[in-house]
Coordinates of C-alpha atoms and ligand atoms in Angstrom, one line a residue:
M159 CA 0.0 0.0 0.0
P160 CA 1.4 3.4 -0.9
H161 CA 2.7 5.1 2.3
D162 CA 4.9 8.0 3.0
P163 CA 5.3 8.5 6.8
A164 CA 7.2 11.8 6.6
V165 CA 5.8 14.0 3.9
K166 CA 7.3 17.5 4.3
I167 CA 4.9 20.5 3.9
I168 CA 6.8 22.9 1.6
K169 CA 4.1 25.5 1.3
K170 CA 1.1 26.5 3.4
Q171 CA -1.7 29.0 2.6
S172 CA -4.6 29.8 4.8
W173 CA -7.8 31.8 4.4
G174 CA -9.8 31.6 7.6
D175 CA -11.0 28.0 8.0
Y176 CA -9.6 27.0 4.6
H177 CA -6.0 25.7 4.2
L178 CA -3.8 24.6 1.3
F179 CA -0.7 22.4 1.8
R180 CA 1.8 21.6 -0.8
F181 CA 4.2 18.7 0.0
E182 CA 7.1 17.0 -1.7
T183 CA 6.4 13.3 -2.2
P184 CA 7.7 11.8 -5.4
A185 CA 6.5 8.3 -4.3
L186 CA 2.9 9.3 -3.8
A187 CA 2.8 11.8 -6.6
A188 CA 3.9 9.3 -9.2
G189 CA 0.6 7.6 -9.9
A190 CA -1.8 10.3 -8.4
E191 CA -4.8 11.0 -10.5
P192 CA -7.7 13.6 -10.3
G193 CA -10.6 12.3 -8.1
Q194 CA -8.4 10.2 -5.9
F195 CA -7.8 11.0 -2.2
L196 CA -5.2 10.6 0.6
M197 CA -5.7 9.3 4.1
V198 CA -3.9 11.7 6.3
R199 CA -2.9 11.3 9.9
V200 CA -3.8 14.6 11.5
S201 CA -1.8 14.5 14.6
D202 CA 1.4 12.9 16.0
T203 CA -0.5 11.6 19.0
P204 CA -2.8 8.5 19.1
F205 CA -5.8 10.8 19.1
P206 CA -7.6 11.0 16.8
L207 CA -7.0 7.4 15.8
L208 CA -8.5 7.5 12.3
R209 CA -6.9 9.2 9.4
R210 CA -9.0 11.8 7.5
P211 CA -9.7 11.4 3.8
I212 CA -8.7 14.5 1.8
S213 CA -8.8 14.8 -2.1
L214 CA -5.9 15.5 -4.3
H215 CA -6.2 19.1 -5.2
A216 CA -3.2 19.6 -7.6
K217 CA -0.1 17.8 -8.7
E218 CA 3.2 19.0 -10.0
K219 CA 6.0 16.6 -10.9
N220 CA 7.1 15.5 -7.5
S221 CA 4.6 17.4 -5.3
L222 CA 0.9 17.1 -4.4
E223 CA -1.5 19.7 -2.9
I224 CA -4.5 19.3 -0.6
F225 CA -7.1 22.0 0.1
F226 CA -9.3 21.5 3.0
Q227 CA -11.8 23.3 5.3
V228 CA -11.8 22.8 9.1
A229 CA -14.9 20.6 9.8
G230 CA -14.2 19.3 13.3
Q231 CA -11.4 18.2 15.6
G232 CA -9.4 16.3 13.1
T233 CA -9.1 18.9 10.4
A234 CA -8.6 21.6 13.1
L235 CA -5.5 19.7 14.2
L236 CA -4.3 19.3 10.6
A237 CA -4.7 23.1 10.2
Q238 CA -2.2 23.6 13.0
K239 CA 0.6 22.0 10.9
K240 CA 3.3 24.5 9.7
E241 CA 5.6 24.6 6.7
G242 CA 8.6 22.4 7.3
E243 CA 6.6 19.9 9.5
T244 CA 5.8 16.4 8.2
L245 CA 2.6 14.4 7.7
D246 CA 2.1 10.7 7.6
I247 CA 0.0 9.9 4.5
L248 CA -1.4 6.8 2.9
G249 CA -2.7 6.8 -0.7
P250 CA -3.7 7.9 -3.2
F251 CA -6.8 5.8 -3.1
G252 CA -10.0 5.4 -5.0
K253 CA -11.2 5.6 -8.6
R254 CA -10.4 8.8 -10.5
F255 CA -12.6 11.1 -12.5
I256 CA -12.5 9.5 -16.0
P257 CA -12.1 12.4 -18.6
D258 CA -14.8 12.0 -21.2
T259 CA -13.1 12.5 -24.5
N260 CA -16.4 13.1 -26.2
A261 CA -16.4 16.3 -24.2
L262 CA -13.4 17.7 -26.0
P263 CA -15.2 20.0 -28.5
T264 CA -18.2 20.9 -26.2
P265 CA -17.6 22.1 -22.7
A266 CA -17.1 19.9 -19.7
V267 CA -18.6 21.8 -16.8
L268 CA -17.1 21.3 -13.4
V269 CA -19.4 22.2 -10.4
G270 CA -17.9 22.7 -7.0
G271 CA -19.6 23.6 -3.8
G272 CA -17.5 24.9 -0.9
R273 CA -14.7 22.6 0.0
G274 CA -15.9 20.3 -2.8
I275 CA -13.9 22.5 -5.2
A276 CA -10.8 20.7 -4.0
P277 CA -10.6 17.8 -6.5
L278 CA -11.9 19.9 -9.4
Y279 CA -8.7 22.0 -9.8
F280 CA -6.6 18.9 -10.6
L281 CA -9.3 17.6 -13.0
A282 CA -9.6 21.0 -14.7
M283 CA -5.9 21.2 -15.3
E284 CA -5.9 17.7 -16.8
L285 CA -8.9 18.3 -19.1
N286 CA -7.3 21.6 -20.2
K287 CA -4.1 19.7 -21.1
L288 CA -6.2 17.2 -23.1
G289 CA -7.6 20.1 -25.1
A290 CA -11.1 20.0 -23.6
R291 CA -13.2 23.1 -23.2
V292 CA -13.6 23.5 -19.4
K293 CA -15.9 25.8 -17.5
V294 CA -15.8 25.8 -13.7
L295 CA -18.8 26.8 -11.5
Y296 CA -17.7 27.5 -7.9
G297 CA -20.2 28.2 -5.2
G298 CA -19.9 29.2 -1.6
K299 CA -22.0 30.7 1.2
S300 CA -20.2 34.0 1.0
R301 CA -17.2 35.6 -0.9
T302 CA -14.8 34.4 1.9
D303 CA -15.8 30.8 0.9
L304 CA -14.2 31.1 -2.5
P305 CA -10.5 31.2 -1.5
V306 CA -9.2 29.3 -4.5
R307 CA -11.1 31.3 -7.2
E308 CA -8.0 33.3 -8.2
K309 CA -5.9 30.1 -8.5
F310 CA -8.2 28.9 -11.3
E311 CA -8.1 32.3 -12.9
K312 CA -4.3 32.5 -12.8
A313 CA -4.2 29.1 -14.5
G314 CA -6.2 30.6 -17.3
L315 CA -9.4 28.5 -16.5
D316 CA -12.9 29.8 -17.2
I317 CA -14.5 30.1 -13.8
V318 CA -17.8 31.7 -12.7
C319 CA -18.8 32.0 -9.0
S320 CA -21.9 32.2 -7.0
T321 CA -22.5 33.0 -3.3
D322 CA -25.7 32.2 -1.3
D323 CA -25.7 35.7 0.2
G324 CA -24.9 37.6 -3.1
S325 CA -21.6 39.0 -1.8
F326 CA -19.8 37.8 -4.9
G327 CA -20.8 36.6 -8.4
H328 CA -24.2 35.1 -9.1
H329 CA -26.6 35.6 -6.2
G330 CA -27.9 32.1 -5.2
F331 CA -26.9 28.5 -5.2
V332 CA -24.3 27.1 -7.6
T333 CA -27.1 24.8 -8.9
G334 CA -28.9 28.0 -10.1
L335 CA -25.7 29.0 -11.9
L336 CA -25.6 25.6 -13.5
E337 CA -29.2 25.9 -14.7
S338 CA -28.4 29.3 -16.4
E339 CA -25.2 27.8 -17.9
I340 CA -27.1 24.9 -19.4
R341 CA -29.7 27.4 -20.9
R342 CA -26.7 29.2 -22.5
Q343 CA -24.9 26.1 -23.8
E344 CA -25.6 22.5 -23.0
P345 CA -22.5 20.8 -21.5
A346 CA -21.2 17.5 -22.7
I347 CA -20.7 16.3 -19.2
L348 CA -20.7 17.5 -15.6
Y349 CA -18.1 16.7 -12.9
V350 CA -19.4 17.5 -9.5
C351 CA -18.3 17.6 -5.8
G352 CA -19.8 19.4 -2.9
P353 CA -22.4 19.1 -0.1
D354 CA -24.9 16.3 -0.5
P355 CA -28.0 18.5 -1.2
M356 CA -26.1 20.4 -3.9
M357 CA -24.9 17.1 -5.5
K358 CA -28.4 15.6 -5.4
K359 CA -29.9 18.7 -7.0
T360 CA -27.2 18.6 -9.7
A361 CA -28.0 14.9 -10.4
E362 CA -31.6 15.9 -10.8
I363 CA -30.7 18.7 -13.2
A364 CA -28.5 16.3 -15.2
A365 CA -31.2 13.6 -15.3
A366 CA -33.8 16.0 -16.5
R367 CA -31.5 17.2 -19.4
R368 CA -29.9 13.8 -20.0
I369 CA -26.5 15.2 -19.4
P370 CA -24.0 12.6 -18.1
A371 CA -22.6 13.6 -14.7
R372 CA -19.9 12.2 -12.6
I373 CA -20.2 12.9 -8.9
S374 CA -17.6 12.5 -6.2
L375 CA -19.2 11.3 -3.0
E376 CA -18.1 11.8 0.6
S377 CA -18.7 9.6 3.7
M378 CA -17.0 8.9 7.0
M379 CA -14.1 6.6 6.4
G380 CA -12.4 4.1 8.7
C381 CA -9.6 2.8 6.5
G382 CA -9.8 4.3 3.0
F383 CA -8.8 1.1 1.2
G384 CA -11.7 -1.3 1.4
A385 CA -11.1 -3.1 4.6
C386 CA -13.7 -1.8 7.1
W387 CA -17.0 -1.3 5.2
G388 CA -17.4 2.0 7.0
C389 CA -18.0 4.0 4.0
V390 CA -20.8 2.1 2.0
K391 CA -23.5 3.8 -0.1
R392 CA -26.3 2.2 -2.0
I393 CA -25.6 2.3 -5.7
R394 CA -28.3 1.4 -8.3
R395 CA -28.0 -1.9 -10.1
D396 CA -30.7 -3.3 -12.4
E397 CA -34.0 -2.7 -10.6
G398 CA -32.5 -2.5 -7.1
G399 CA -29.4 -1.3 -5.3
E400 CA -26.3 -2.8 -3.9
W401 CA -23.9 -1.5 -1.2
R402 CA -20.7 -0.2 -2.6
K403 CA -17.6 1.1 -0.9
I404 CA -17.1 4.8 -1.6
C405 CA -13.3 4.4 -0.9
E406 CA -12.7 1.6 -3.3
D407 CA -15.5 1.6 -5.8
G408 CA -15.7 5.4 -5.7
P409 CA -15.5 8.1 -4.7
V410 CA -16.5 9.0 -8.2
F411 CA -19.8 7.5 -9.5
W412 CA -22.2 8.2 -12.3
A413 CA -24.9 10.5 -11.0
D414 CA -27.8 8.3 -12.2
K415 CA -26.5 5.3 -10.2
I416 CA -26.5 7.0 -6.9
I417 CA -29.4 6.3 -4.4
W418 CA -29.6 9.4 -2.3
E419 CA -32.6 8.6 0.0
E420 CA -30.7 7.0 3.0
K421 CA -28.9 10.2 4.0
E422 CA -32.0 12.4 4.2
Ligands
LIG1229 C1 -13.1 10.9 -0.5 C2 -13.2 12.1 0.4 C3 -12.5 13.3 0.0 C4 -12.6 14.4 0.8 N1 -11.8 15.5 0.4 C5 -11.9 16.6 1.1 C6 -11.1 17.8 0.7 O1 -10.4 17.7 -0.3 N2 -11.2 18.8 1.5 C7 -11.9 18.9 2.6 O2 -12.0 19.9 3.3 N3 -12.6 17.8 3.1 C8 -12.6 16.7 2.3 N4 -13.3 15.6 2.8 C9 -14.1 15.7 4.0 C10 -13.2 15.5 5.2 O3 -12.6 14.1 5.1 C11 -13.9 15.6 6.5 O4 -14.3 17.0 6.7 C12 -13.1 15.3 7.7 O5 -12.8 13.9 7.7 C13 -13.7 15.7 9.0 O6 -12.9 15.3 10.0 P1 -12.9 16.2 11.4 O7 -12.2 15.3 12.4 O8 -12.4 17.5 11.2 O9 -14.4 16.3 11.7 P2 -15.3 15.3 12.6 O10 -15.2 15.9 14.0 O11 -15.0 13.9 12.3 O12 -16.7 15.7 12.0 C14 -17.1 17.0 11.9 C15 -18.4 17.0 11.0 O13 -18.1 16.6 9.7 C16 -18.8 15.4 9.4 N5 -17.9 14.6 8.6 C17 -16.8 14.0 9.1 N6 -16.2 13.2 8.2 C18 -16.9 13.4 7.1 C19 -16.8 12.9 5.8 N7 -15.8 12.1 5.4 N8 -17.7 13.3 4.9 C20 -18.7 14.1 5.2 N9 -18.9 14.5 6.4 C21 -18.0 14.2 7.4 C22 -19.3 14.8 10.7 O14 -20.5 14.1 10.5 C23 -19.5 16.1 11.5 O15 -20.7 16.7 11.3 C24 -13.3 14.4 2.0 C25 -14.0 13.3 2.3 C26 -14.0 12.1 1.6 C27 -14.7 10.9 2.0
LIG1230 S1 -13.3 3.3 4.5 FE1 -12.9 1.3 5.0 S2 -14.0 0.1 3.5 FE2 -14.2 2.2 2.8

């Protein structure tokens, strides 16, 4: 199993509750792909016992980046780490976002809500390199919840933002922005990550318009590599559903295969 017990943080950026770490790790970076995630030990003490799953946000030759929001004790401890300190990391794990080559001439639209934008930067850069037309829709509660907007812009990516309170960009949910984008030009495919209600609404929009959509799901994770069954989700199969592991079979699934009811 890929494991680097002493990954050195070479760059840290913080915006309130949001943090970005870049670390040098040729071993883990080698096979890293968009949509995969790392299992990060958040402290040097036995507490908390479980590692936390964090998506790959960006990759350079020998380095990886993660972008995360403090959600509880584990991520708060992780946020205290400083440049020069080390992290114990397992991974990358999970199935990647498959770039749909049919999308090359028509836009692939990436929809990220809050911290869900994290895996979409890596994907956007890959799609861009493949020659796809990429449009990124980035939604947050307020303007301070869009900390990596400028990073997309600096990379030359087409990005449009929304805020729930109207303090920046489109006033309303990112799903509203998606609906106006679809009226303007129908995307070839959607790639989505964000809070469950936003992903569920996006899946409904995609189904109504028959637009293929790949969604990256979250769940609590015990191990991250298929051993504990702590992360299961019901995924549609034939007329029924079957339990699938988000860590191993996902986290990326086709939107029309996801059964959302259990979490509501
Ligand atoms: C595949 C995957 C990739 C992820 N990528 C990122 C990322 O790139 N950036 C980022 O900021 N976060 C990401 N997350 C979410 C992140 O793992 C959780 O926020 C983190 O584990 C919370 O740990 P904590 O100890 O801070 O909070 P806890 O004290 O454990 O929980 C705080 C709150 O968050 C909820 N929560 C905890 N873990 C999860 C989870 N895994 N999914 C959904 N809700 C959870 C709890 O129910 C509780 O309400 C990802 C999760 C998964 C499964
Ligand atoms: S987190 Fe252990 S099986 Fe998925």
